[in-house]
mmCIF file of C-alpha atoms and ligand atoms in Angstrom:
data_model
loop_
_atom_site.group_PDB
_atom_site.id
_atom_site.type_symbol
_atom_site.label_atom_id
_atom_site.label_comp_id
_atom_site.label_asym_id
_atom_site.label_seq_id
_atom_site.Cartn_x
_atom_site.Cartn_y
_atom_site.Cartn_z
ATOM 1 C CA MET A 17 -79.679 18.195 123.566
ATOM 2 C CA SER A 18 -80.446 14.731 122.236
ATOM 3 C CA ARG A 19 -77.783 12.069 122.440
ATOM 4 C CA LYS A 20 -77.040 8.647 121.061
ATOM 5 C CA LEU A 21 -75.027 5.886 122.723
ATOM 6 C CA VAL A 22 -72.156 5.030 120.387
ATOM 7 C CA TYR A 23 -69.843 3.007 122.592
ATOM 8 C CA THR A 24 -70.103 1.219 125.894
ATOM 9 C CA GLY A 25 -66.788 0.501 127.582
ATOM 10 C CA LYS A 26 -65.730 -1.098 130.840
ATOM 11 C CA ALA A 27 -65.698 2.156 132.813
ATOM 12 C CA LYS A 28 -67.450 4.684 130.549
ATOM 13 C CA ASP A 29 -70.265 5.053 128.049
ATOM 14 C CA ILE A 30 -69.790 7.408 125.115
ATOM 15 C CA TYR A 31 -72.602 9.399 123.492
ATOM 16 C CA THR A 32 -72.658 11.635 120.435
ATOM 17 C CA THR A 33 -74.652 14.854 120.718
ATOM 18 C CA SER A 34 -77.079 16.280 118.192
ATOM 19 C CA GLU A 35 -75.528 19.743 118.575
ATOM 20 C CA ASP A 36 -72.020 19.157 117.300
ATOM 21 C CA GLU A 37 -70.716 16.074 115.535
ATOM 22 C CA ASN A 38 -67.187 16.849 116.755
ATOM 23 C CA LEU A 39 -68.129 16.513 120.419
ATOM 24 C CA ILE A 40 -68.949 13.521 122.600
ATOM 25 C CA ILE A 41 -70.241 13.079 126.139
ATOM 26 C CA SER A 42 -68.384 10.571 128.332
ATOM 27 C CA VAL A 43 -70.401 9.102 131.179
ATOM 28 C CA TYR A 44 -68.337 7.550 133.958
ATOM 29 C CA LYS A 45 -69.810 4.339 135.341
ATOM 30 C CA ASP A 46 -69.627 2.538 138.680
ATOM 31 C CA GLN A 47 -68.156 -0.587 137.174
ATOM 32 C CA ALA A 48 -64.729 -1.959 138.098
ATOM 33 C CA THR A 49 -63.123 -4.675 135.999
ATOM 34 C CA MET A 50 -59.824 -6.535 135.968
ATOM 35 C CA LEU A 51 -58.151 -9.238 133.896
ATOM 36 C CA ASN A 52 -59.641 -7.793 130.726
ATOM 37 C CA GLY A 53 -63.156 -7.847 132.184
ATOM 38 C CA ALA A 54 -63.000 -11.391 133.605
ATOM 39 C CA ARG A 55 -63.734 -9.985 137.082
ATOM 40 C CA LYS A 56 -66.434 -7.341 137.158
ATOM 41 C CA GLU A 57 -68.082 -5.528 140.059
ATOM 42 C CA THR A 58 -70.263 -2.508 140.641
ATOM 43 C CA ILE A 59 -68.688 -0.047 143.063
ATOM 44 C CA GLU A 60 -71.176 2.655 143.952
ATOM 45 C CA GLY A 61 -69.706 6.149 143.685
ATOM 46 C CA LYS A 62 -66.655 5.217 141.603
ATOM 47 C CA GLY A 63 -67.948 6.939 138.456
ATOM 48 C CA ILE A 64 -68.477 10.258 140.227
ATOM 49 C CA LEU A 65 -65.019 10.138 141.809
ATOM 50 C CA ASN A 66 -63.199 9.222 138.588
ATOM 51 C CA ASN A 67 -65.028 11.873 136.591
ATOM 52 C CA GLN A 68 -64.048 14.515 139.133
ATOM 53 C CA ILE A 69 -60.429 13.340 139.358
ATOM 54 C CA SER A 70 -59.990 13.016 135.603
ATOM 55 C CA SER A 71 -61.685 16.380 134.930
ATOM 56 C CA LEU A 72 -59.398 18.093 137.439
ATOM 57 C CA ILE A 73 -56.231 16.554 135.947
ATOM 58 C CA PHE A 74 -57.227 17.208 132.320
ATOM 59 C CA GLU A 75 -58.176 20.788 133.177
ATOM 60 C CA LYS A 76 -54.693 21.310 134.618
ATOM 61 C CA LEU A 77 -53.063 19.640 131.613
ATOM 62 C CA ASN A 78 -55.006 21.958 129.273
ATOM 63 C CA VAL A 79 -53.812 24.971 131.258
ATOM 64 C CA ALA A 80 -50.246 23.622 131.118
ATOM 65 C CA GLY A 81 -50.472 23.625 127.317
ATOM 66 C CA VAL A 82 -51.058 19.928 126.640
ATOM 67 C CA ALA A 83 -53.485 19.286 123.776
ATOM 68 C CA THR A 84 -56.279 17.107 125.194
ATOM 69 C CA HIS A 85 -59.828 16.072 124.332
ATOM 70 C CA PHE A 86 -61.197 17.604 127.532
ATOM 71 C CA ILE A 87 -63.603 20.544 127.191
ATOM 72 C CA LYS A 88 -65.518 20.662 130.471
ATOM 73 C CA GLN A 89 -67.193 18.682 133.212
ATOM 74 C CA LEU A 90 -70.959 18.609 132.620
ATOM 75 C CA SER A 91 -72.269 16.890 135.745
ATOM 76 C CA GLU A 92 -71.150 14.545 138.500
ATOM 77 C CA THR A 93 -70.675 11.666 136.082
ATOM 78 C CA GLU A 94 -70.429 13.384 132.685
ATOM 79 C CA GLN A 95 -67.870 15.356 130.754
ATOM 80 C CA LEU A 96 -67.790 16.979 127.334
ATOM 81 C CA ASN A 97 -64.900 15.860 125.137
ATOM 82 C CA LYS A 98 -63.668 16.421 121.618
ATOM 83 C CA LYS A 99 -64.455 13.447 119.454
ATOM 84 C CA VAL A 100 -61.326 11.553 118.454
ATOM 85 C CA GLU A 101 -60.438 8.367 116.732
ATOM 86 C CA ILE A 102 -58.570 6.479 119.426
ATOM 87 C CA ILE A 103 -55.097 5.270 118.432
ATOM 88 C CA PRO A 104 -55.110 1.599 119.534
ATOM 89 C CA LEU A 105 -52.138 1.948 121.856
ATOM 90 C CA GLU A 106 -51.957 1.776 125.623
ATOM 91 C CA VAL A 107 -49.040 4.025 126.430
ATOM 92 C CA VAL A 108 -47.663 2.998 129.823
ATOM 93 C CA LEU A 109 -45.195 5.210 131.641
ATOM 94 C CA ARG A 110 -43.343 3.791 134.644
ATOM 95 C CA ASN A 111 -41.530 5.907 137.217
ATOM 96 C CA TYR A 112 -41.153 2.996 139.669
ATOM 97 C CA THR A 113 -41.327 -0.771 139.207
ATOM 98 C CA ALA A 114 -44.700 -2.429 139.868
ATOM 99 C CA GLY A 115 -47.356 -4.718 138.458
ATOM 100 C CA SER A 116 -46.650 -6.528 135.198
ATOM 101 C CA PHE A 117 -43.154 -4.988 134.973
ATOM 102 C CA SER A 118 -42.149 -6.490 138.310
ATOM 103 C CA LYS A 119 -43.571 -9.859 137.253
ATOM 104 C CA ARG A 120 -41.948 -9.836 133.802
ATOM 105 C CA PHE A 121 -38.469 -9.007 135.097
ATOM 106 C CA ALA A 122 -38.795 -10.618 138.559
ATOM 107 C CA VAL A 123 -37.970 -7.394 140.396
ATOM 108 C CA GLU A 124 -39.556 -6.086 143.559
ATOM 109 C CA GLU A 125 -42.158 -3.336 143.377
ATOM 110 C CA GLY A 126 -41.305 0.265 144.203
ATOM 111 C CA LEU A 127 -37.773 0.575 142.757
ATOM 112 C CA LYS A 128 -37.219 4.006 141.242
ATOM 113 C CA LEU A 129 -36.451 3.936 137.512
ATOM 114 C CA GLU A 130 -33.794 6.610 136.993
ATOM 115 C CA THR A 131 -35.061 7.098 133.456
ATOM 116 C CA PRO A 132 -38.813 6.554 133.399
ATOM 117 C CA ILE A 133 -39.683 3.658 131.098
ATOM 118 C CA LEU A 134 -42.279 4.037 128.359
ATOM 119 C CA GLU A 135 -44.013 0.953 126.993
ATOM 120 C CA PHE A 136 -46.561 0.321 124.258
ATOM 121 C CA TYR A 137 -49.330 -2.265 124.399
ATOM 122 C CA TYR A 138 -51.558 -2.989 121.408
ATOM 123 C CA LYS A 139 -55.106 -2.148 122.489
ATOM 124 C CA ASN A 140 -56.888 -5.272 121.314
ATOM 125 C CA ASP A 141 -59.080 -7.269 123.711
ATOM 126 C CA ASP A 142 -59.092 -10.395 121.513
ATOM 127 C CA LEU A 143 -55.295 -10.510 121.704
ATOM 128 C CA ASN A 144 -55.216 -9.531 125.379
ATOM 129 C CA ASP A 145 -53.423 -6.209 124.748
ATOM 130 C CA PRO A 146 -49.960 -7.593 123.885
ATOM 131 C CA PHE A 147 -46.714 -5.785 124.748
ATOM 132 C CA ILE A 148 -45.269 -4.329 121.511
ATOM 133 C CA ASN A 149 -42.405 -2.088 120.370
ATOM 134 C CA ASP A 150 -42.120 0.783 117.871
ATOM 135 C CA GLU A 151 -41.525 -1.570 114.959
ATOM 136 C CA HIS A 152 -44.681 -3.517 115.741
ATOM 137 C CA VAL A 153 -46.545 -0.200 115.917
ATOM 138 C CA LYS A 154 -45.380 0.552 112.386
ATOM 139 C CA PHE A 155 -46.031 -2.976 111.118
ATOM 140 C CA LEU A 156 -49.589 -2.809 112.456
ATOM 141 C CA ASP A 157 -50.074 0.611 110.782
ATOM 142 C CA ILE A 158 -51.004 2.150 114.122
ATOM 143 C CA ALA A 159 -48.717 5.168 113.796
ATOM 144 C CA THR A 160 -45.875 6.575 111.695
ATOM 145 C CA ASP A 161 -42.340 7.294 112.948
ATOM 146 C CA GLU A 162 -43.238 10.954 113.430
ATOM 147 C CA GLU A 163 -46.422 10.091 115.308
ATOM 148 C CA ILE A 164 -44.593 7.607 117.536
ATOM 149 C CA ALA A 165 -41.979 10.258 118.346
ATOM 150 C CA TYR A 166 -44.710 12.795 119.126
ATOM 151 C CA ILE A 167 -46.579 10.381 121.417
ATOM 152 C CA LYS A 168 -43.393 9.482 123.293
ATOM 153 C CA ASN A 169 -42.252 13.100 123.731
ATOM 154 C CA GLU A 170 -45.686 14.223 124.792
ATOM 155 C CA THR A 171 -45.979 11.356 127.295
ATOM 156 C CA ARG A 172 -42.652 12.291 128.899
ATOM 157 C CA ARG A 173 -43.661 15.964 129.008
ATOM 158 C CA ILE A 174 -47.002 15.033 130.617
ATOM 159 C CA ASN A 175 -45.085 12.850 133.073
ATOM 160 C CA GLY A 176 -43.175 15.910 134.253
ATOM 161 C CA PHE A 177 -46.406 17.731 135.109
ATOM 162 C CA LEU A 178 -48.156 14.743 136.664
ATOM 163 C CA SER A 179 -45.200 13.627 138.794
ATOM 164 C CA ASP A 180 -44.834 17.168 140.100
ATOM 165 C CA TRP A 181 -48.529 17.551 140.985
ATOM 166 C CA PHE A 182 -48.726 14.208 142.767
ATOM 167 C CA SER A 183 -45.495 14.840 144.634
ATOM 168 C CA GLN A 184 -46.965 18.153 145.859
ATOM 169 C CA ILE A 185 -49.798 16.204 147.503
ATOM 170 C CA GLY A 186 -47.545 13.552 149.015
ATOM 171 C CA LEU A 187 -48.303 10.764 146.537
ATOM 172 C CA LYS A 188 -45.803 8.837 144.438
ATOM 173 C CA LEU A 189 -46.898 8.406 140.835
ATOM 174 C CA ILE A 190 -45.668 4.852 140.259
ATOM 175 C CA ASP A 191 -47.014 4.161 136.752
ATOM 176 C CA TYR A 192 -50.007 4.877 134.537
ATOM 177 C CA LYS A 193 -51.600 4.328 131.159
ATOM 178 C CA LEU A 194 -52.442 7.035 128.629
ATOM 179 C CA GLU A 195 -54.378 6.900 125.378
ATOM 180 C CA PHE A 196 -54.127 9.327 122.492
ATOM 181 C CA GLY A 197 -56.531 9.970 119.635
ATOM 182 C CA LYS A 198 -56.787 11.943 116.417
ATOM 183 C CA ASP A 199 -59.182 14.882 116.257
ATOM 184 C CA LYS A 200 -61.140 15.934 113.185
ATOM 185 C CA ASP A 201 -58.077 17.696 111.747
ATOM 186 C CA GLY A 202 -55.812 14.695 112.281
ATOM 187 C CA ASN A 203 -54.003 16.228 115.283
ATOM 188 C CA ILE A 204 -52.914 13.799 117.978
ATOM 189 C CA ILE A 205 -54.352 14.784 121.359
ATOM 190 C CA LEU A 206 -54.487 13.157 124.787
ATOM 191 C CA ALA A 207 -57.800 11.316 125.249
ATOM 192 C CA ASP A 208 -59.477 8.779 127.560
ATOM 193 C CA GLU A 209 -59.098 9.476 131.302
ATOM 194 C CA PHE A 210 -56.567 9.905 134.080
ATOM 195 C CA SER A 211 -57.801 8.426 137.337
ATOM 196 C CA PRO A 212 -56.712 5.914 140.000
ATOM 197 C CA ASP A 213 -58.301 3.288 137.699
ATOM 198 C CA ASN A 214 -55.366 3.632 135.315
ATOM 199 C CA CYS A 215 -52.483 4.768 137.458
ATOM 200 C CA ARG A 216 -50.692 3.581 140.581
ATOM 201 C CA LEU A 217 -50.322 6.013 143.466
ATOM 202 C CA TRP A 218 -48.572 5.206 146.735
ATOM 203 C CA ASP A 219 -48.736 7.379 149.817
ATOM 204 C CA ALA A 220 -45.751 8.116 152.083
ATOM 205 C CA GLU A 221 -46.310 4.841 153.959
ATOM 206 C CA GLY A 222 -46.420 2.857 150.712
ATOM 207 C CA ARG A 223 -50.180 2.336 150.900
ATOM 208 C CA HIS A 224 -51.956 1.754 147.578
ATOM 209 C CA MET A 225 -54.224 4.685 146.641
ATOM 210 C CA ASP A 226 -55.462 3.253 143.333
ATOM 211 C CA LYS A 227 -57.214 0.339 141.650
ATOM 212 C CA ASP A 228 -54.807 -2.148 143.258
ATOM 213 C CA VAL A 229 -57.151 -1.786 146.272
ATOM 214 C CA PHE A 230 -59.708 -3.639 144.103
ATOM 215 C CA ARG A 231 -57.243 -5.925 142.282
ATOM 216 C CA ARG A 232 -55.650 -7.033 145.567
ATOM 217 C CA ASP A 233 -58.706 -6.789 147.866
ATOM 218 C CA LEU A 234 -57.153 -4.182 150.155
ATOM 219 C CA GLY A 235 -60.307 -2.430 151.382
ATOM 220 C CA SER A 236 -62.747 0.236 150.192
ATOM 221 C CA LEU A 237 -61.858 1.574 146.754
ATOM 222 C CA THR A 238 -64.085 4.635 146.987
ATOM 223 C CA ASP A 239 -62.656 5.675 150.402
ATOM 224 C CA VAL A 240 -59.196 5.720 148.838
ATOM 225 C CA TYR A 241 -60.304 7.516 145.622
ATOM 226 C CA GLN A 242 -62.061 10.124 147.793
ATOM 227 C CA VAL A 243 -58.761 10.851 149.576
ATOM 228 C CA VAL A 244 -56.970 11.240 146.214
ATOM 229 C CA LEU A 245 -59.669 13.650 145.008
ATOM 230 C CA GLU A 246 -59.520 15.752 148.170
ATOM 231 C CA LYS A 247 -55.731 15.970 147.990
ATOM 232 C CA LEU A 248 -55.898 17.040 144.333
ATOM 233 C CA GLN A 249 -58.516 19.678 145.170
ATOM 234 C CA GLY A 250 -55.998 21.124 147.623
ATOM 235 C CA LEU A 251 -53.408 21.684 144.877
ATOM 236 C CA GLU A 252 -52.679 25.306 144.102
ATOM 237 C CA LYS A 253 -54.519 26.530 141.024
HETATM 238 N N1 UDP B 15 -53.215 -0.080 133.034
HETATM 239 C C1 UDP B 15 -54.463 0.333 132.597
HETATM 240 N N2 UDP B 15 -55.169 -0.477 131.752
HETATM 241 C C2 UDP B 15 -54.702 -1.673 131.323
HETATM 242 C C3 UDP B 15 -53.427 -2.090 131.770
HETATM 243 C C4 UDP B 15 -52.718 -1.277 132.628
HETATM 244 O O1 UDP B 15 -54.932 1.408 132.954
HETATM 245 O O2 UDP B 15 -55.391 -2.353 130.539
HETATM 246 C C5 UDP B 15 -52.447 0.775 133.956
HETATM 247 C C6 UDP B 15 -52.366 0.185 135.353
HETATM 248 O O3 UDP B 15 -53.390 0.704 136.176
HETATM 249 C C7 UDP B 15 -51.009 0.656 135.823
HETATM 250 C C8 UDP B 15 -50.172 0.778 134.545
HETATM 251 O O4 UDP B 15 -51.112 0.859 133.478
HETATM 252 O O5 UDP B 15 -51.107 1.947 136.425
HETATM 253 C C9 UDP B 15 -49.234 -0.374 134.332
HETATM 254 O O6 UDP B 15 -49.954 -1.576 134.431
HETATM 255 P P1 UDP B 15 -49.204 -2.993 134.383
HETATM 256 O O7 UDP B 15 -48.617 -3.192 133.026
HETATM 257 O O8 UDP B 15 -48.271 -3.077 135.521
HETATM 258 O O9 UDP B 15 -50.335 -4.066 134.443
HETATM 259 P P2 UDP B 15 -51.212 -4.604 135.663
HETATM 260 O O10 UDP B 15 -50.287 -4.969 136.766
HETATM 261 O O11 UDP B 15 -52.133 -3.479 135.984
HETATM 262 O O12 UDP B 15 -51.897 -5.784 135.044
#
């Protein structure tokens, strides 16, 4: 199967395949970045761990009836996905306060949000991914009212599954970022990845089991990601 590199991102490279123009191969890399790529490091083994974690979560979401781009894991670092046109929105869901939310509103981290809070950021590196609301989404022609409603409902439904799975393995799902895309028929489906690179997970002692280990220099990132993977592998099928 011959392939062609079509996109190189911070954490993944994307290839088209000669076999089917509606499929892509995502290759997870060992690179970790923060501050929009201003700090960049190679962390050996991260790509393998994130591919395994994201494949496991997307597989479970597919089984739960969520429409996603995930087809199957191909190798340690590769997965086969449906090709989508990414909707330029970072959809952030917060179950507990942390990170930029805590900074913006000057509140401590780890407070439970009785109603989980959903936020949109405009995915645009040149603008530094600004915080936007539904009306900006419409102004920027990113999505219609119906599409916005679908993305929000689907994100909250996904949050129910994810929060439950992580609670079963003793981890608190603090917050995370999702991305959606449109498939060849124009259907909106969940795309990108779900890994400790784009979520916050705290264990029972409040230890960070996610990319904050890198952002805040708290130790070995891959040791922590390995623990998350092993816990997820122990979830009932
Ligand atoms: N996030 C992400 N990519 C981004 C920004 C945020 O995956 O470009 C994730 C981040 O890992 C966290 C959640 O979205 O789980 C909320 O991030 P926040 O807005 O608190 O920003 P941060 O503190 O990470 O800068």
